[in-house]
Coordinates of C-alpha atoms and ligand atoms in Angstrom, one line a residue:
M1 CA -22.0 -11.1 11.9
S2 CA -19.7 -8.9 10.0
R3 CA -20.4 -5.8 7.9
I4 CA -19.3 -6.0 4.3
V5 CA -19.3 -2.8 2.3
V6 CA -19.7 -3.3 -1.5
T7 CA -18.8 -0.1 -3.4
E8 CA -19.2 -1.3 -7.0
K9 CA -21.9 -3.4 -8.8
L10 CA -21.4 -7.0 -7.8
A11 CA -23.3 -10.0 -9.3
P12 CA -26.5 -10.7 -7.2
R13 CA -25.3 -14.3 -6.5
G14 CA -22.2 -12.9 -4.7
L15 CA -24.4 -10.6 -2.6
E16 CA -26.8 -13.4 -1.7
M17 CA -23.9 -15.8 -0.7
M18 CA -22.6 -13.2 1.8
A19 CA -26.0 -12.5 3.2
A20 CA -26.7 -16.3 3.5
A21 CA -23.4 -16.6 5.4
G22 CA -24.9 -14.3 8.0
H23 CA -23.2 -11.1 7.1
E24 CA -24.6 -7.6 6.7
V25 CA -24.1 -6.6 3.1
D26 CA -23.9 -2.8 2.8
E27 CA -24.1 -1.8 -0.9
Q28 CA -22.7 1.8 -1.2
L29 CA -22.3 2.5 -4.9
N30 CA -20.7 5.5 -6.6
L31 CA -19.1 7.0 -3.5
S32 CA -16.7 9.9 -3.7
P33 CA -13.3 9.4 -1.9
E34 CA -14.6 11.5 1.0
Q35 CA -17.8 9.5 1.3
L36 CA -15.8 6.3 1.2
L37 CA -13.8 7.4 4.2
K38 CA -17.1 7.9 6.1
V39 CA -18.4 4.4 5.2
V40 CA -15.4 2.2 6.1
P41 CA -15.3 2.7 9.9
G42 CA -16.9 -0.4 11.4
A43 CA -16.7 -2.4 8.2
H44 CA -14.9 -5.8 8.4
A45 CA -14.5 -6.2 4.7
I46 CA -14.9 -4.1 1.6
I47 CA -15.4 -5.3 -2.0
V48 CA -14.5 -3.2 -5.0
R49 CA -13.9 -3.5 -8.7
S50 CA -11.5 -1.1 -10.5
A51 CA -13.0 2.3 -9.8
T52 CA -12.7 2.5 -6.0
Q53 CA -9.3 3.5 -4.8
I54 CA -8.3 1.7 -1.6
T55 CA -5.6 4.0 -0.3
A56 CA -3.6 3.9 3.0
E57 CA -6.0 6.6 4.2
V58 CA -9.0 4.4 3.5
L59 CA -7.3 1.5 5.3
D60 CA -6.6 3.8 8.3
A61 CA -10.2 4.8 8.4
G62 CA -11.3 1.2 8.3
A63 CA -9.7 0.2 11.6
D64 CA -11.9 -3.0 11.7
L65 CA -11.1 -4.2 8.2
V66 CA -10.0 -7.8 8.0
A67 CA -10.1 -8.1 4.2
V68 CA -10.3 -6.1 1.0
G69 CA -11.9 -8.0 -1.9
R70 CA -11.2 -7.1 -5.5
A71 CA -14.0 -8.6 -7.8
G72 CA -11.6 -8.9 -10.7
I73 CA -7.9 -9.2 -11.4
G74 CA -5.9 -5.9 -11.4
L75 CA -4.8 -4.7 -8.0
D76 CA -3.5 -1.3 -9.1
N77 CA -6.4 0.5 -7.3
I78 CA -5.4 -1.1 -3.9
D79 CA -2.5 -0.1 -1.8
V80 CA -1.5 -3.7 -1.1
A81 CA 1.7 -2.8 0.8
A82 CA -0.3 -0.6 3.2
A83 CA -2.9 -3.3 3.7
T84 CA -0.2 -5.8 4.5
R85 CA 1.4 -3.4 7.0
R86 CA -2.0 -3.1 8.7
G87 CA -2.6 -6.9 8.6
V88 CA -5.5 -6.6 6.2
M89 CA -5.9 -9.4 3.7
V90 CA -6.2 -8.5 0.0
V91 CA -7.9 -11.0 -2.1
N92 CA -8.9 -11.0 -5.8
A93 CA -10.7 -13.2 -8.3
P94 CA -7.8 -14.0 -10.6
E95 CA -9.5 -16.4 -13.0
S96 CA -13.0 -14.9 -13.1
N97 CA -12.7 -12.8 -16.1
I98 CA -9.6 -14.0 -18.0
L99 CA -11.6 -15.5 -20.9
S100 CA -13.8 -12.4 -21.2
A101 CA -10.7 -10.2 -21.2
A102 CA -8.9 -12.3 -23.8
E103 CA -12.0 -12.4 -26.0
H104 CA -12.3 -8.6 -25.7
A105 CA -8.6 -8.1 -26.6
F106 CA -9.2 -10.3 -29.7
A107 CA -12.4 -8.4 -30.5
L108 CA -10.5 -5.2 -30.4
L109 CA -7.7 -6.6 -32.6
L110 CA -10.3 -7.6 -35.2
A111 CA -12.3 -4.4 -34.9
Q112 CA -9.2 -2.3 -35.4
A113 CA -7.9 -4.5 -38.3
R114 CA -11.2 -4.3 -40.1
N115 CA -12.4 -0.8 -39.0
I116 CA -15.7 -2.3 -37.8
P117 CA -16.8 0.5 -35.4
Q118 CA -15.9 3.2 -37.9
A119 CA -17.8 1.4 -40.8
H120 CA -20.7 0.8 -38.5
C121 CA -21.0 4.4 -37.5
A122 CA -20.8 5.6 -41.2
L123 CA -23.4 3.1 -42.3
V124 CA -25.9 3.9 -39.6
A125 CA -25.4 7.6 -40.5
G126 CA -26.4 6.8 -44.1
R127 CA -22.9 6.4 -45.7
W128 CA -22.0 3.3 -47.7
E129 CA -18.1 3.6 -47.4
R130 CA -16.7 0.3 -48.9
V131 CA -13.4 1.8 -50.2
K132 CA -12.7 4.0 -47.2
W133 CA -12.8 1.2 -44.6
E134 CA -10.5 -1.4 -46.3
G135 CA -8.7 -3.3 -43.6
V136 CA -5.8 -5.9 -43.1
E137 CA -5.9 -9.6 -42.5
L138 CA -4.6 -11.2 -39.3
H139 CA -3.4 -14.4 -41.0
G140 CA 0.3 -14.6 -41.4
K141 CA 0.9 -11.5 -39.3
T142 CA 3.3 -11.4 -36.3
L143 CA 1.5 -10.8 -33.0
G144 CA 3.6 -9.4 -30.1
V145 CA 2.1 -10.3 -26.8
I146 CA 3.5 -8.2 -23.9
G147 CA 2.8 -10.1 -20.7
L148 CA 2.4 -13.9 -21.2
G149 CA 0.3 -14.6 -18.1
R150 CA -3.2 -16.0 -17.9
I151 CA -4.8 -13.6 -20.4
G152 CA -1.7 -13.3 -22.6
A153 CA -1.7 -17.1 -23.0
L154 CA -5.4 -17.2 -24.0
V155 CA -4.8 -14.5 -26.6
V156 CA -1.9 -16.6 -28.0
Q157 CA -4.1 -19.6 -28.3
R158 CA -6.7 -17.6 -30.2
S159 CA -4.1 -16.0 -32.5
L160 CA -2.8 -19.5 -33.5
S161 CA -6.3 -20.4 -34.8
F162 CA -6.2 -17.2 -36.9
G163 CA -2.9 -18.3 -38.5
M164 CA -0.9 -15.5 -36.7
R165 CA 2.7 -15.9 -35.6
P166 CA 2.8 -15.1 -31.9
C167 CA 5.9 -13.9 -30.1
A168 CA 6.0 -12.5 -26.5
Y169 CA 7.9 -10.4 -24.1
D170 CA 7.7 -11.5 -20.5
P171 CA 11.0 -11.7 -18.5
Y172 CA 9.3 -13.9 -15.8
I173 CA 8.3 -16.7 -18.1
S174 CA 10.7 -19.5 -18.9
P175 CA 11.6 -20.2 -22.6
E176 CA 10.4 -23.8 -22.1
R177 CA 6.9 -22.6 -21.0
A178 CA 6.7 -20.2 -23.9
Q179 CA 7.8 -22.9 -26.3
K180 CA 5.0 -25.2 -25.0
M181 CA 2.6 -22.4 -25.9
G182 CA 4.1 -22.1 -29.4
V183 CA 5.5 -18.7 -28.6
E184 CA 9.0 -17.3 -29.1
L185 CA 10.2 -15.0 -26.3
L186 CA 11.9 -11.8 -27.5
P187 CA 13.3 -8.8 -25.8
L188 CA 10.8 -5.9 -25.8
E189 CA 12.6 -3.7 -28.4
E190 CA 13.0 -6.7 -30.8
L191 CA 9.3 -7.6 -30.3
M192 CA 8.3 -4.0 -31.2
A193 CA 10.5 -4.1 -34.3
V194 CA 9.0 -7.3 -35.7
A195 CA 5.4 -7.2 -34.6
D196 CA 2.5 -6.2 -37.0
F197 CA 0.2 -6.2 -34.0
V198 CA 1.0 -5.8 -30.3
T199 CA -1.4 -6.7 -27.5
I200 CA -0.6 -5.8 -23.9
H201 CA -1.5 -8.0 -20.9
L202 CA 0.6 -6.7 -18.1
P203 CA -0.4 -5.6 -14.6
K204 CA 0.0 -1.9 -13.9
T205 CA 3.0 -1.4 -11.7
P206 CA 5.7 1.3 -11.3
E207 CA 7.8 -0.8 -13.7
T208 CA 5.1 -1.1 -16.4
T209 CA 3.6 2.4 -16.2
G210 CA 4.6 4.3 -19.4
L211 CA 6.4 1.2 -20.7
I212 CA 5.1 1.7 -24.2
G213 CA 6.2 5.3 -24.7
K214 CA 7.7 7.7 -27.3
D215 CA 11.1 5.9 -27.3
L216 CA 9.8 2.4 -27.9
L217 CA 7.1 3.6 -30.4
G218 CA 9.8 5.4 -32.4
K219 CA 11.7 2.0 -32.8
A220 CA 8.6 0.0 -33.6
K221 CA 8.0 -1.7 -37.0
P222 CA 6.4 1.0 -39.3
G223 CA 2.6 0.3 -39.5
I224 CA 2.4 -1.5 -36.2
R225 CA -1.1 -1.7 -34.5
I226 CA -1.4 -1.6 -30.7
V227 CA -4.1 -3.1 -28.5
N228 CA -4.3 -2.4 -24.8
A229 CA -7.0 -4.2 -22.8
A230 CA -4.8 -4.4 -19.7
R231 CA -4.5 -1.1 -17.9
G232 CA -4.4 2.6 -18.9
G233 CA -1.1 4.3 -18.4
I234 CA 1.0 1.3 -19.6
V235 CA 0.8 2.9 -23.0
D236 CA 1.6 6.7 -23.0
E237 CA -1.6 8.0 -24.6
D238 CA 0.0 11.3 -25.9
A239 CA 3.0 9.4 -27.4
L240 CA 0.6 6.9 -29.0
A241 CA -1.5 9.7 -30.5
E242 CA 1.6 11.4 -31.9
A243 CA 3.0 8.1 -33.3
I244 CA -0.4 7.5 -35.1
R245 CA -0.5 11.0 -36.4
S246 CA 3.1 10.7 -37.8
G247 CA 2.1 7.4 -39.5
R248 CA 4.6 5.3 -37.6
V249 CA 1.8 3.4 -35.9
A250 CA -1.1 2.4 -38.2
G251 CA -3.7 2.4 -35.4
A252 CA -4.7 1.3 -32.0
A253 CA -7.5 -0.3 -30.0
L254 CA -7.9 0.6 -26.3
D255 CA -10.2 -0.6 -23.6
V256 CA -8.4 1.2 -20.7
F257 CA -7.1 4.7 -20.1
A258 CA -4.7 6.4 -17.7
T259 CA -7.6 8.3 -16.1
E260 CA -11.0 6.7 -15.9
P261 CA -13.7 7.4 -16.7
C262 CA -12.1 9.0 -19.8
T263 CA -14.4 10.9 -22.1
T264 CA -12.0 13.1 -24.0
S265 CA -8.6 12.2 -25.5
P266 CA -6.5 13.2 -28.5
L267 CA -6.8 9.5 -29.5
F268 CA -10.6 9.8 -29.9
E269 CA -10.0 12.2 -32.9
L270 CA -8.0 9.6 -34.9
P271 CA -10.0 7.5 -37.4
S272 CA -7.8 4.4 -36.9
V273 CA -8.4 4.3 -33.2
V274 CA -11.1 2.0 -31.7
V275 CA -12.0 2.4 -28.1
T276 CA -14.3 0.8 -25.4
P277 CA -15.0 2.0 -21.9
H278 CA -13.1 -0.6 -19.8
L279 CA -15.4 -3.5 -21.0
G280 CA -12.8 -6.3 -20.8
A281 CA -14.6 -8.1 -17.9
S282 CA -18.1 -6.9 -18.7
T283 CA -19.8 -10.1 -19.6
H284 CA -22.5 -11.9 -17.7
E285 CA -20.3 -14.9 -17.2
A286 CA -17.2 -13.0 -15.9
Q287 CA -19.3 -10.9 -13.6
D288 CA -21.1 -13.9 -12.2
K289 CA -17.8 -15.7 -11.6
A290 CA -16.1 -12.6 -10.1
G291 CA -19.1 -12.0 -7.8
E292 CA -19.2 -15.6 -6.6
Q293 CA -15.5 -16.0 -6.3
I294 CA -14.9 -12.9 -4.3
A295 CA -17.9 -13.6 -2.0
E296 CA -16.5 -17.1 -1.3
Q297 CA -13.1 -15.7 -0.5
I298 CA -14.4 -12.9 1.7
I299 CA -16.6 -15.4 3.6
M300 CA -13.5 -17.5 4.2
A301 CA -11.4 -14.5 5.2
L302 CA -14.0 -13.4 7.8
R303 CA -14.1 -16.9 9.2
G304 CA -10.3 -16.8 9.5
D305 CA -9.9 -19.7 7.1
F306 CA -7.0 -20.1 4.6
V307 CA -8.0 -18.0 1.6
P308 CA -6.6 -19.5 -1.6
F309 CA -6.5 -16.2 -3.6
A310 CA -5.1 -13.9 -0.8
V311 CA -2.4 -12.0 -2.6
N312 CA -0.5 -10.7 0.5
V313 CA -0.1 -13.9 2.5
A314 CA 3.6 -14.5 3.0
A315 CA 3.4 -17.9 1.4
T316 CA 2.2 -19.0 -2.0
G317 CA -0.2 -21.7 -2.8
V318 CA -1.0 -24.8 -0.8
S319 CA -0.1 -28.2 -2.2
E320 CA -2.4 -31.2 -1.8
G321 CA 0.2 -32.7 0.6
V322 CA 0.0 -29.6 2.8
R323 CA -3.7 -28.7 2.7
P324 CA -4.9 -31.4 5.2
F325 CA -2.4 -30.1 7.8
L326 CA -3.6 -26.5 7.8
D327 CA -6.3 -27.1 10.6
L328 CA -3.9 -29.3 12.5
A329 CA -1.2 -26.6 12.4
E330 CA -3.5 -23.9 13.7
N331 CA -4.8 -26.2 16.4
L332 CA -1.4 -27.2 17.6
G333 CA -0.4 -23.5 17.7
R334 CA -3.5 -22.9 19.9
I335 CA -2.7 -25.8 22.2
A336 CA 1.0 -24.9 22.4
A337 CA 0.1 -21.3 23.4
S338 CA -2.6 -22.5 25.9
I339 CA -0.3 -24.8 27.8
S340 CA 2.6 -22.3 27.9
E341 CA 2.3 -20.4 31.1
T342 CA 3.8 -17.2 29.6
V343 CA 3.8 -15.9 26.0
P344 CA 6.7 -17.9 24.5
K345 CA 9.7 -16.1 23.3
R346 CA 10.8 -18.9 21.1
L347 CA 8.7 -21.3 19.0
E348 CA 10.3 -24.4 17.4
I349 CA 8.3 -25.9 14.6
S350 CA 9.5 -29.2 13.2
Y351 CA 8.2 -30.8 10.0
S352 CA 9.1 -34.5 9.9
G353 CA 8.5 -37.3 7.4
A354 CA 6.7 -36.7 4.1
L355 CA 5.8 -33.2 5.2
A356 CA 9.5 -32.2 5.2
G357 CA 9.4 -32.5 1.4
E358 CA 6.7 -29.9 1.1
D359 CA 6.6 -26.1 1.0
T360 CA 5.6 -25.7 4.7
R361 CA 5.5 -21.9 4.9
I362 CA 1.8 -21.7 5.0
L363 CA 1.7 -24.2 7.9
T364 CA 4.1 -22.0 9.9
L365 CA 1.6 -19.1 9.3
A366 CA -1.2 -21.4 10.5
V367 CA 0.7 -22.3 13.6
L368 CA 1.3 -18.6 14.3
K369 CA -2.4 -17.9 13.7
G370 CA -3.2 -20.5 16.3
V371 CA -0.6 -19.2 18.8
F372 CA -2.1 -15.6 18.6
A373 CA -5.8 -16.7 18.4
G374 CA -6.4 -16.1 22.1
G375 CA -5.3 -12.5 22.0
E376 CA -7.1 -9.4 21.1
G377 CA -8.4 -8.6 17.6
P378 CA -8.7 -10.8 14.6
V379 CA -5.7 -12.9 13.6
S380 CA -5.2 -13.9 10.0
Y381 CA -2.5 -15.4 7.8
V382 CA -1.6 -11.9 6.9
N383 CA -1.1 -10.3 10.3
A384 CA 0.1 -13.4 12.2
P385 CA 3.8 -12.8 11.2
K386 CA 3.5 -9.2 12.1
L387 CA 2.1 -10.1 15.5
A388 CA 5.1 -12.5 16.0
E389 CA 7.5 -9.7 15.1
E390 CA 5.8 -7.2 17.4
R391 CA 5.9 -9.7 20.3
G392 CA 9.6 -10.6 19.6
L393 CA 8.8 -14.2 19.0
E394 CA 11.7 -16.1 17.6
I395 CA 10.6 -18.8 15.2
V396 CA 12.9 -21.7 14.5
E397 CA 11.7 -24.2 11.8
S398 CA 13.3 -27.5 11.1
L399 CA 12.8 -30.3 8.6
S400 CA 13.6 -33.9 9.0
A401 CA 12.9 -36.7 6.6
T402 CA 12.5 -39.4 9.4
T403 CA 9.7 -40.0 11.8
Y404 CA 9.2 -42.8 14.3
E405 CA 5.6 -43.9 13.8
Y406 CA 3.9 -41.5 11.4
V407 CA 4.1 -40.7 7.7
S408 CA 4.3 -37.0 8.7
L409 CA 4.6 -35.3 12.0
L410 CA 4.3 -31.7 13.0
T411 CA 5.8 -30.8 16.3
I412 CA 5.8 -27.5 18.2
R413 CA 8.0 -26.7 21.2
A414 CA 7.5 -23.6 23.3
N415 CA 8.4 -22.8 26.9
N416 CA 9.5 -26.4 27.7
H417 CA 6.2 -27.8 26.4
A418 CA 5.8 -29.9 23.2
V419 CA 2.8 -30.8 21.1
A420 CA 2.8 -32.9 18.0
G421 CA 0.1 -34.0 15.6
T422 CA -0.5 -35.7 12.3
V423 CA -3.4 -36.5 9.9
T424 CA -4.6 -40.0 9.6
G425 CA -7.1 -42.1 7.6
P426 CA -8.8 -41.7 4.3
R427 CA -10.2 -38.4 5.3
A428 CA -6.9 -37.1 6.6
T429 CA -8.3 -36.4 10.0
P430 CA -6.2 -34.3 12.3
R431 CA -4.9 -36.0 15.4
L432 CA -3.0 -34.7 18.4
V433 CA -0.5 -37.5 19.0
M434 CA 1.9 -36.2 21.6
L435 CA 1.6 -33.7 24.4
D436 CA 4.6 -33.0 26.7
D437 CA 6.2 -36.2 25.6
H438 CA 3.1 -38.3 26.5
A439 CA 1.7 -40.2 23.6
V440 CA -2.0 -39.5 23.2
E441 CA -4.5 -40.0 20.3
V442 CA -7.3 -37.4 20.1
P443 CA -8.7 -35.1 17.5
P444 CA -8.1 -31.4 18.3
A445 CA -11.4 -29.9 19.5
P446 CA -12.5 -26.3 20.0
H447 CA -12.7 -26.7 23.8
M448 CA -10.2 -29.0 25.5
I449 CA -8.5 -29.3 28.9
V450 CA -5.2 -31.0 29.4
V451 CA -4.7 -32.5 32.9
R452 CA -1.3 -33.6 34.1
N453 CA -1.5 -35.9 37.1
D454 CA 0.4 -38.4 39.3
D455 CA 0.5 -41.7 37.6
R456 CA -1.5 -43.6 40.2
P457 CA -5.0 -45.3 40.3
G458 CA -8.1 -43.2 41.1
V459 CA -7.0 -39.8 39.6
V460 CA -9.0 -40.3 36.4
G461 CA -12.1 -41.1 38.5
S462 CA -11.6 -37.9 40.5
V463 CA -11.5 -35.8 37.4
G464 CA -14.7 -37.5 36.2
T465 CA -16.4 -36.8 39.6
V466 CA -15.5 -33.0 39.5
L467 CA -16.8 -32.6 36.0
G468 CA -19.9 -34.7 36.6
N469 CA -20.7 -32.8 39.8
A470 CA -20.5 -29.6 37.8
G471 CA -22.7 -31.0 35.0
V472 CA -20.0 -30.8 32.4
S473 CA -20.2 -33.6 29.8
I474 CA -17.0 -34.9 28.2
S475 CA -17.2 -35.4 24.4
N476 CA -13.9 -37.2 24.0
M477 CA -11.0 -38.3 26.2
A478 CA -7.5 -39.7 25.7
L479 CA -5.1 -40.9 28.4
G480 CA -1.5 -40.2 27.7
Q481 CA 0.7 -43.2 28.1
T482 CA 3.5 -42.8 30.6
T483 CA 6.0 -43.8 28.0
G484 CA 6.8 -40.8 25.8
I485 CA 6.7 -40.9 22.1
E486 CA 10.4 -41.1 21.8
G487 CA 10.6 -44.0 24.3
E488 CA 11.7 -42.4 27.5
L489 CA 9.9 -43.0 30.8
S490 CA 7.9 -40.3 32.6
G491 CA 6.6 -40.2 36.2
T492 CA 3.3 -38.5 35.4
A493 CA 0.2 -39.3 33.4
L494 CA -1.7 -37.0 31.2
M495 CA -5.4 -36.7 30.1
V496 CA -6.8 -34.7 27.2
L497 CA -10.5 -34.1 27.5
S498 CA -12.7 -32.5 24.8
F499 CA -16.0 -30.6 25.4
D500 CA -18.7 -29.0 23.3
R501 CA -18.5 -25.8 25.3
P502 CA -15.9 -24.1 27.4
V503 CA -15.3 -25.5 30.8
P504 CA -16.2 -22.9 33.5
D505 CA -13.4 -21.3 35.4
G506 CA -14.8 -22.6 38.7
V507 CA -14.5 -26.2 37.5
L508 CA -10.9 -25.7 36.4
T509 CA -10.1 -24.3 39.9
A510 CA -11.8 -27.3 41.5
L511 CA -9.8 -29.7 39.3
R512 CA -6.5 -27.8 40.2
G513 CA -7.3 -28.4 43.9
T514 CA -8.0 -32.2 43.4
P515 CA -5.3 -34.4 45.0
G516 CA -3.0 -36.1 42.5
I517 CA -3.6 -33.4 39.8
L518 CA -0.5 -31.4 39.0
D519 CA -1.5 -29.1 36.2
V520 CA -4.7 -28.2 34.4
Y521 CA -4.6 -26.2 31.1
A522 CA -7.7 -25.0 29.3
V523 CA -7.5 -24.8 25.5
T524 CA -10.5 -22.8 24.2
A525 CA -11.4 -21.6 20.7
T526 CA -11.9 -17.8 20.5
Ligands
NAD1 P1 -1.2 -12.5 -14.9 O1 -0.6 -12.1 -13.6 O2 -1.6 -13.9 -15.2 O3 -0.1 -12.2 -16.1 C1 0.6 -11.0 -16.1 C2 1.9 -11.3 -16.8 O4 2.7 -10.1 -16.9 C3 2.8 -12.3 -16.0 O5 3.1 -13.4 -16.8 C4 4.0 -11.5 -15.6 O6 5.2 -12.3 -15.6 C5 4.0 -10.4 -16.6 N1 4.7 -9.2 -16.2 C6 4.6 -8.6 -15.0 N2 5.4 -7.6 -14.9 C7 6.0 -7.5 -16.2 C8 7.0 -6.6 -16.7 N3 7.5 -5.6 -16.1 N4 7.4 -6.8 -18.0 C9 6.9 -7.9 -18.7 N5 6.0 -8.8 -18.2 C10 5.6 -8.6 -16.9 O7 -2.4 -11.5 -15.2 P2 -3.6 -11.7 -16.2 O8 -4.7 -12.4 -15.5 O9 -3.1 -12.1 -17.5 O10 -4.0 -10.1 -16.3 C11 -3.2 -9.1 -16.8 C12 -3.8 -7.8 -16.5 O11 -4.9 -7.6 -17.3 C13 -4.3 -7.6 -15.1 O12 -3.2 -7.1 -14.3 C14 -5.3 -6.5 -15.3 O13 -4.8 -5.2 -15.0 C15 -5.7 -6.6 -16.7 N6 -7.1 -6.9 -16.9 C16 -7.9 -6.1 -17.6 C17 -9.3 -6.4 -17.8 C18 -10.2 -5.4 -18.5 O14 -11.3 -5.3 -18.1 N7 -9.7 -4.7 -19.5 C19 -9.8 -7.6 -17.3 C20 -8.9 -8.5 -16.7 C21 -7.6 -8.1 -16.5
MLT2 C1 -9.8 -6.5 -13.9 O1 -8.7 -6.2 -13.6 O2 -10.3 -7.6 -13.4 C2 -10.6 -5.7 -14.8 O3 -10.2 -4.4 -14.9 C3 -12.1 -5.9 -14.7 C4 -12.8 -5.0 -13.7 O4 -12.6 -5.0 -12.6 O5 -13.8 -4.4 -14.2

């Protein structure tokens, strides 16, 4: 059981999922930074939204942390680099609230264009101000979208149905992709010079902080209106207030502020400014999705599984061609480490056949995860490369389009040992198919022993007798053919035996002392 600290309101379903997975869910809302430092020791995961700052100091205090979960998108409140250095996985819920955020940006756009909050306040205060709150139409207007990612793209779709003409600034998007969305890509200054409305959908990074400042606002089309439902600080609030006062900018709508909570601002005094208190993701639907998605990811992270939305794993995405090999790769790493007498200094990983045409970086991480699984402390896709570096392990990867018998083959060589595996059948079942150049055919199991013996009659029986006398039942067994997978002859035979529980040390010693047995290696899941 792991302890998961939750520092901000999370949808009940997410909390239930983590409790049902057997974890202790420790809800600690509204903590001060000092209180947070006292709560993280002993926690294995922490889940936050945007208000909790996960600094290097917090990560240091949480020496047992395996994962930090962000129930939402923006990661600017998490020191991801510090987490990576400490081997802590950072995971978010990147698609949970994009619709809500896009709808909120559009709501702000309309509210600003038609002065809806201002007119509402006047009317409920008893003032019927029809002339004062005349607005502008969106139809036919140019919308500049800054940041054409998931949310930016949804805003573009909505703008098209309003008859707007969208253009975008995003140096990381190809012109072809933008064209498919019906958007023209423009340099930032040009976008600001032609847009009637601008909406910002960027992450907050050192590069984007203050991006929309005095200089750019000074060059903007007179009468431009600005919406920011991304992150406070991307727009310089003082410069925006000044540009509105001077008349260069006709108005703005903001959901986010440089410092939050924000209850006073020069912008609040301006009648053409519409504001909301960071409500972009505040819908039932988005919160349910964020809660469930982050709970799912944290449960996977604590199990040591591959976590699809981990942002600091040194490989991106997993294709359908690679996914079935993840377990196999980890198991082969575990077996390779178990049969190597000493910690290997060099690990050769070969991807052959169809696998050679895939992005195999995540499989290399899975192999490393398996190699280090028997050591101390949790091993994840994030800290496995760091462990390899610390231990001075040289990793040599190779790709080859050809294989002898299999569509794909993953082979690991370390300390003069070799293991290979593939996946077979309609369910892509992992199979260990070669061990030290003996062909075998056995699914990897949590507890296995590998026995190398003289190739003569009676030895298999002796192994059975030792195990039987000790009351150890075998759940699966494969005998290695004496002809190696690549055709050469070998003077020894090999057995791979699987068990439901670890084989006691005494039984391993007895096997090692049995005539005809040359080596016995135990491969046990941690
Ligand atoms: P995304 O990663 O899908 O898209 C971000 C886009 O910005 C990408 O296309 C990227 O290429 C572009 N980009 C990055 N750096 C850039 C730069 N320097 N100049 C120009 N373009 C740059 O992210 P998303 O899901 O669309 O979310 C965007 C942001 O919205 C999040 O980072 C988050 O901070 C914010 N957000 C706010 C709320 C809210 O409640 N107000 C809700 C959800 C998300
Ligand atoms: C986000 O980045 O997902 C948003 O700011 C929403 C939030 O966490 O409240």
